[in-house]
């Protein structure tokens, strides 16, 4: 493979106009498709194989036209101090609001608080429910503005008015911190590469790759039902790996120039060696992201595949567009060790070159490997302790900042009707096969009322056919509490008894039940996902490193870093440590998708650093160096670049902590802290310590396996022979001409 990539690198350098035109045309095509496509909506959230989804589908079938997936809004009113919502003036203001909302173009129903039991027991709080015919992300802006205007009119009468529900849901914003992350990446690149131009190349190509990926996602969003957060997560991962992959190729190119090679030859060798590592590092990321499909949650599958596609584009750009733009840059990209005049290059050196920081650090580790190993493992183990208290859930309006109207509406409803009012359960009773459906509906309601943690059970509301009914149940505790989860399980257990006695099926759905089922499904899928992803990547790394122990060490190190990262997420977002610094206004359960998503993404990124770092070490070992010296040599050439790549990735991920979306915010922090642990503790400390302790045994591989495995030649051993032969042929041709 190294020989093929070497030829690809030389071709891209030589035919730079063709390569650049291809990528520019692809970017323009994707951009045109995105510009003409409908705006991305909120991806339909379904969880096949769960009771909540089965009940939701049954509602669509038995209650046609009810807009079960339509947007909803709760307009919450609070009377001024000393007044009641039942006072004539306040009642008239609410009635005016209801009438105003009822005339909306996309509104299907508005419930009057005074007719639907929407006034709190103490009379201080009331709410009107508004149902729309389309999902929240598909609402016309005019409908949102009409909703806000109606609330504002009610405020003019002296009432406190807030709006909850998903009708005001908007595409999440990432904030200015993302720009700061890119700025940090630019500074790190300048310091690492010693040239403004060389630093700009990885940024430029990464932006092109992310532009193509995000534009393609936007163009296909409506067709493939991709959610609004899909493009944000794809850009997060694509930008980070795009900069890193380009950095590795540019860095190797400068190292080849420092060896005295011509620029086209240096580009070919850079792609043949560093490009091979990019290919396999990218493959591990793609495997991890595509592997999310085993969870069988369509939204998560689409997010993973979209991000994997962006990573694949980043790999192709690193292999082709980078050598092309290096061709355009010419002599303005200097050999390794040289800086541009703007950054102090060209000055006489006062003293002889000293060993770089990577060399000094690796020398220290190989002298004291056991102490470094124990310190690293104990430190990560301590960071992982909070992960033992992990509680899972999905964000609702209660996790929104207190500055939002959704959060204030949530708090008002909790104050007036109790915390469980924000997470009502919908019980669907399917009595189609029963002789007396009404009796079944009554029995179900009575048994639910007898359960613990129940505040209110509404009368059964049957459909037109009279064979199916819905029963609204208000829990005593807030939606994300363990008590509410227990209540869901208790209702399902009671439903099983009803089915045994009457044949009618009792199902529980609603947002709260959906969240509980998602958490359970993700918990059940975590171990199979780990086995699949780690197993495939383990086999891939055996092929790359031709070793058993090195891939095993890589996988165990990853588990340490991901557990430590989960511990940090729990400490900040669940326990509230440093919550003010991270912009966390409300602590609570960790998003259900966080552990499995972090496992997938962090595993792929961790293997990036493993491949880039250890291939340099193995390259030195293959060329005859002793194991300890090979570790030092590998760090001399790669530690600076791997460190820069990790800092860049941390900066990019940290930028997303400023997002307005709680899921994106939490994922940004989780990925940033995971990269910090994995790059600087596992790869920079534990990996060299383990390799120093293992010595030559680290590269042991059974002879039968060595014969059976394909030789992918990531280190470029065959490249030297191929290039040598090519050089000899060129010399012979010159002699013939002479």
PDB file of C-alpha atoms in Angstrom, residues 468-598:
ATOM      1  CA  UNK A 468     -58.589   1.799  21.903  1.00  0.00           C
ATOM      2  CA  UNK A 469     -58.197   4.470  24.572  1.00  0.00           C
ATOM      3  CA  UNK A 470     -55.493   6.709  26.007  1.00  0.00           C
ATOM      4  CA  UNK A 471     -55.092   7.392  29.712  1.00  0.00           C
ATOM      5  CA  UNK A 472     -52.923  10.322  30.848  1.00  0.00           C
ATOM      6  CA  UNK A 473     -51.011   9.619  34.062  1.00  0.00           C
ATOM      7  CA  UNK A 474     -49.221  12.319  36.076  1.00  0.00           C
ATOM      8  CA  UNK A 475     -46.342  10.941  38.195  1.00  0.00           C
ATOM      9  CA  UNK A 476     -45.452  12.320  41.596  1.00  0.00           C
ATOM     10  CA  UNK A 477     -41.755  12.833  40.775  1.00  0.00           C
ATOM     11  CA  UNK A 478     -39.915  14.686  38.010  1.00  0.00           C
ATOM     12  CA  UNK A 479     -39.471  12.963  34.618  1.00  0.00           C
ATOM     13  CA  UNK A 480     -35.797  12.011  35.103  1.00  0.00           C
ATOM     14  CA  UNK A 481     -36.201  10.510  38.587  1.00  0.00           C
ATOM     15  CA  UNK A 482     -35.824   6.859  39.554  1.00  0.00           C
ATOM     16  CA  UNK A 483     -39.329   6.970  41.072  1.00  0.00           C
ATOM     17  CA  UNK A 484     -40.876   7.822  37.686  1.00  0.00           C
ATOM     18  CA  UNK A 485     -38.905   5.016  36.029  1.00  0.00           C
ATOM     19  CA  UNK A 486     -40.197   2.601  38.670  1.00  0.00           C
ATOM     20  CA  UNK A 487     -43.735   3.807  37.991  1.00  0.00           C
ATOM     21  CA  UNK A 488     -43.376   3.037  34.264  1.00  0.00           C
ATOM     22  CA  UNK A 489     -42.256  -0.500  35.108  1.00  0.00           C
ATOM     23  CA  UNK A 490     -45.129  -0.880  37.608  1.00  0.00           C
ATOM     24  CA  UNK A 491     -47.731   0.186  35.005  1.00  0.00           C
ATOM     25  CA  UNK A 492     -46.277  -2.284  32.524  1.00  0.00           C
ATOM     26  CA  UNK A 493     -46.401  -5.049  35.118  1.00  0.00           C
ATOM     27  CA  UNK A 494     -50.062  -4.214  35.845  1.00  0.00           C
ATOM     28  CA  UNK A 495     -50.724  -4.193  32.099  1.00  0.00           C
ATOM     29  CA  UNK A 496     -49.318  -7.705  31.792  1.00  0.00           C
ATOM     30  CA  UNK A 497     -51.859  -8.895  34.414  1.00  0.00           C
ATOM     31  CA  UNK A 498     -54.702  -7.157  32.560  1.00  0.00           C
ATOM     32  CA  UNK A 499     -53.645  -8.839  29.321  1.00  0.00           C
ATOM     33  CA  UNK A 500     -53.656 -12.247  30.999  1.00  0.00           C
ATOM     34  CA  UNK A 501     -57.199 -11.662  32.277  1.00  0.00           C
ATOM     35  CA  UNK A 502     -58.847  -9.833  29.369  1.00  0.00           C
ATOM     36  CA  UNK A 503     -56.616 -10.172  26.320  1.00  0.00           C
ATOM     37  CA  UNK A 504     -56.306  -6.383  26.071  1.00  0.00           C
ATOM     38  CA  UNK A 505     -52.847  -4.905  25.680  1.00  0.00           C
ATOM     39  CA  UNK A 506     -51.693  -2.023  27.889  1.00  0.00           C
ATOM     40  CA  UNK A 507     -48.725  -0.002  26.608  1.00  0.00           C
ATOM     41  CA  UNK A 508     -46.895   3.007  28.100  1.00  0.00           C
ATOM     42  CA  UNK A 509     -45.485   5.768  25.911  1.00  0.00           C
ATOM     43  CA  UNK A 510     -44.842   9.511  26.029  1.00  0.00           C
ATOM     44  CA  UNK A 511     -41.553  11.393  26.161  1.00  0.00           C
ATOM     45  CA  UNK A 512     -40.674  10.084  29.621  1.00  0.00           C
ATOM     46  CA  UNK A 513     -41.317   6.445  28.712  1.00  0.00           C
ATOM     47  CA  UNK A 514     -39.375   6.950  25.460  1.00  0.00           C
ATOM     48  CA  UNK A 515     -36.396   8.227  27.455  1.00  0.00           C
ATOM     49  CA  UNK A 516     -36.506   5.233  29.791  1.00  0.00           C
ATOM     50  CA  UNK A 517     -36.665   2.795  26.875  1.00  0.00           C
ATOM     51  CA  UNK A 518     -33.818   4.545  25.056  1.00  0.00           C
ATOM     52  CA  UNK A 519     -31.610   4.357  28.146  1.00  0.00           C
ATOM     53  CA  UNK A 520     -32.335   0.652  28.548  1.00  0.00           C
ATOM     54  CA  UNK A 521     -31.724  -0.052  24.864  1.00  0.00           C
ATOM     55  CA  UNK A 522     -28.412   1.795  24.934  1.00  0.00           C
ATOM     56  CA  UNK A 523     -27.324  -0.012  28.097  1.00  0.00           C
ATOM     57  CA  UNK A 524     -28.144  -3.359  26.510  1.00  0.00           C
ATOM     58  CA  UNK A 525     -26.228  -2.469  23.324  1.00  0.00           C
ATOM     59  CA  UNK A 526     -23.062  -1.139  24.963  1.00  0.00           C
ATOM     60  CA  UNK A 527     -21.299  -4.481  25.499  1.00  0.00           C
ATOM     61  CA  UNK A 528     -22.089  -5.909  22.014  1.00  0.00           C
ATOM     62  CA  UNK A 529     -20.968  -2.606  20.512  1.00  0.00           C
ATOM     63  CA  UNK A 530     -17.699  -2.673  22.446  1.00  0.00           C
ATOM     64  CA  UNK A 531     -17.033  -6.256  21.375  1.00  0.00           C
ATOM     65  CA  UNK A 532     -17.763  -5.478  17.712  1.00  0.00           C
ATOM     66  CA  UNK A 533     -15.832  -2.215  17.426  1.00  0.00           C
ATOM     67  CA  UNK A 534     -12.869  -3.123  19.628  1.00  0.00           C
ATOM     68  CA  UNK A 535     -12.705  -6.571  18.026  1.00  0.00           C
ATOM     69  CA  UNK A 536     -12.618  -5.254  14.452  1.00  0.00           C
ATOM     70  CA  UNK A 537     -10.127  -2.526  15.294  1.00  0.00           C
ATOM     71  CA  UNK A 538      -7.994  -5.050  17.229  1.00  0.00           C
ATOM     72  CA  UNK A 539      -7.765  -7.223  14.110  1.00  0.00           C
ATOM     73  CA  UNK A 540      -6.951  -4.182  11.991  1.00  0.00           C
ATOM     74  CA  UNK A 541      -4.153  -3.130  14.354  1.00  0.00           C
ATOM     75  CA  UNK A 542      -2.702  -6.655  14.325  1.00  0.00           C
ATOM     76  CA  UNK A 543      -2.371  -6.263  10.559  1.00  0.00           C
ATOM     77  CA  UNK A 544      -0.853  -2.775  10.907  1.00  0.00           C
ATOM     78  CA  UNK A 545       1.652  -3.506  13.703  1.00  0.00           C
ATOM     79  CA  UNK A 546       2.144  -7.257  13.119  1.00  0.00           C
ATOM     80  CA  UNK A 547       1.922  -7.790  16.862  1.00  0.00           C
ATOM     81  CA  UNK A 548      -0.516  -9.207  19.423  1.00  0.00           C
ATOM     82  CA  UNK A 549       0.497  -7.270  22.521  1.00  0.00           C
ATOM     83  CA  UNK A 550       0.631  -3.788  20.962  1.00  0.00           C
ATOM     84  CA  UNK A 551      -3.036  -3.846  19.800  1.00  0.00           C
ATOM     85  CA  UNK A 552      -4.057  -5.375  23.151  1.00  0.00           C
ATOM     86  CA  UNK A 553      -2.268  -2.577  24.987  1.00  0.00           C
ATOM     87  CA  UNK A 554      -3.956  -0.030  22.698  1.00  0.00           C
ATOM     88  CA  UNK A 555      -7.428  -1.405  23.499  1.00  0.00           C
ATOM     89  CA  UNK A 556      -6.836  -1.543  27.263  1.00  0.00           C
ATOM     90  CA  UNK A 557      -5.455   1.986  27.237  1.00  0.00           C
ATOM     91  CA  UNK A 558      -8.551   3.176  25.418  1.00  0.00           C
ATOM     92  CA  UNK A 559     -10.817   1.632  28.065  1.00  0.00           C
ATOM     93  CA  UNK A 560      -8.895   3.509  30.749  1.00  0.00           C
ATOM     94  CA  UNK A 561      -9.196   6.846  28.968  1.00  0.00           C
ATOM     95  CA  UNK A 562     -12.890   6.489  28.119  1.00  0.00           C
ATOM     96  CA  UNK A 563     -13.797   5.493  31.692  1.00  0.00           C
ATOM     97  CA  UNK A 564     -11.831   8.460  33.018  1.00  0.00           C
ATOM     98  CA  UNK A 565     -13.606  10.750  30.536  1.00  0.00           C
ATOM     99  CA  UNK A 566     -17.012   9.415  31.588  1.00  0.00           C
ATOM    100  CA  UNK A 567     -16.009  10.050  35.191  1.00  0.00           C
ATOM    101  CA  UNK A 568     -15.211  13.670  34.312  1.00  0.00           C
ATOM    102  CA  UNK A 569     -18.554  14.071  32.517  1.00  0.00           C
ATOM    103  CA  UNK A 570     -20.410  12.737  35.564  1.00  0.00           C
ATOM    104  CA  UNK A 571     -18.441  15.016  37.904  1.00  0.00           C
ATOM    105  CA  UNK A 572     -19.297  18.146  35.860  1.00  0.00           C
ATOM    106  CA  UNK A 573     -22.764  17.507  34.440  1.00  0.00           C
ATOM    107  CA  UNK A 574     -24.235  15.273  37.154  1.00  0.00           C
ATOM    108  CA  UNK A 575     -22.400  16.255  40.344  1.00  0.00           C
ATOM    109  CA  UNK A 576     -21.922  19.907  39.364  1.00  0.00           C
ATOM    110  CA  UNK A 577     -18.143  20.206  39.783  1.00  0.00           C
ATOM    111  CA  UNK A 578     -16.859  23.226  37.797  1.00  0.00           C
ATOM    112  CA  UNK A 579     -20.376  23.565  36.388  1.00  0.00           C
ATOM    113  CA  UNK A 580     -20.180  27.364  36.358  1.00  0.00           C
ATOM    114  CA  UNK A 581     -16.983  27.300  34.325  1.00  0.00           C
ATOM    115  CA  UNK A 582     -18.572  24.921  31.806  1.00  0.00           C
ATOM    116  CA  UNK A 583     -21.823  26.863  31.536  1.00  0.00           C
ATOM    117  CA  UNK A 584     -23.905  24.099  33.155  1.00  0.00           C
ATOM    118  CA  UNK A 585     -26.907  25.731  34.803  1.00  0.00           C
ATOM    119  CA  UNK A 586     -28.753  22.542  35.707  1.00  0.00           C
ATOM    120  CA  UNK A 587     -27.132  19.258  36.709  1.00  0.00           C
ATOM    121  CA  UNK A 588     -28.930  15.977  36.197  1.00  0.00           C
ATOM    122  CA  UNK A 589     -28.705  12.614  34.470  1.00  0.00           C
ATOM    123  CA  UNK A 590     -26.166  12.187  31.678  1.00  0.00           C
ATOM    124  CA  UNK A 591     -27.628  12.029  28.185  1.00  0.00           C
ATOM    125  CA  UNK A 592     -28.445   8.399  27.397  1.00  0.00           C
ATOM    126  CA  UNK A 593     -26.487   8.381  24.142  1.00  0.00           C
ATOM    127  CA  UNK A 594     -23.358   9.846  25.722  1.00  0.00           C
ATOM    128  CA  UNK A 595     -21.559   6.642  26.859  1.00  0.00           C
ATOM    129  CA  UNK A 596     -21.997   4.698  23.641  1.00  0.00           C
ATOM    130  CA  UNK A 597     -21.339   7.718  21.422  1.00  0.00           C
ATOM    131  CA  UNK A 598     -18.215   8.564  23.414  1.00  0.00           C
TER     132      UNK A 598
END
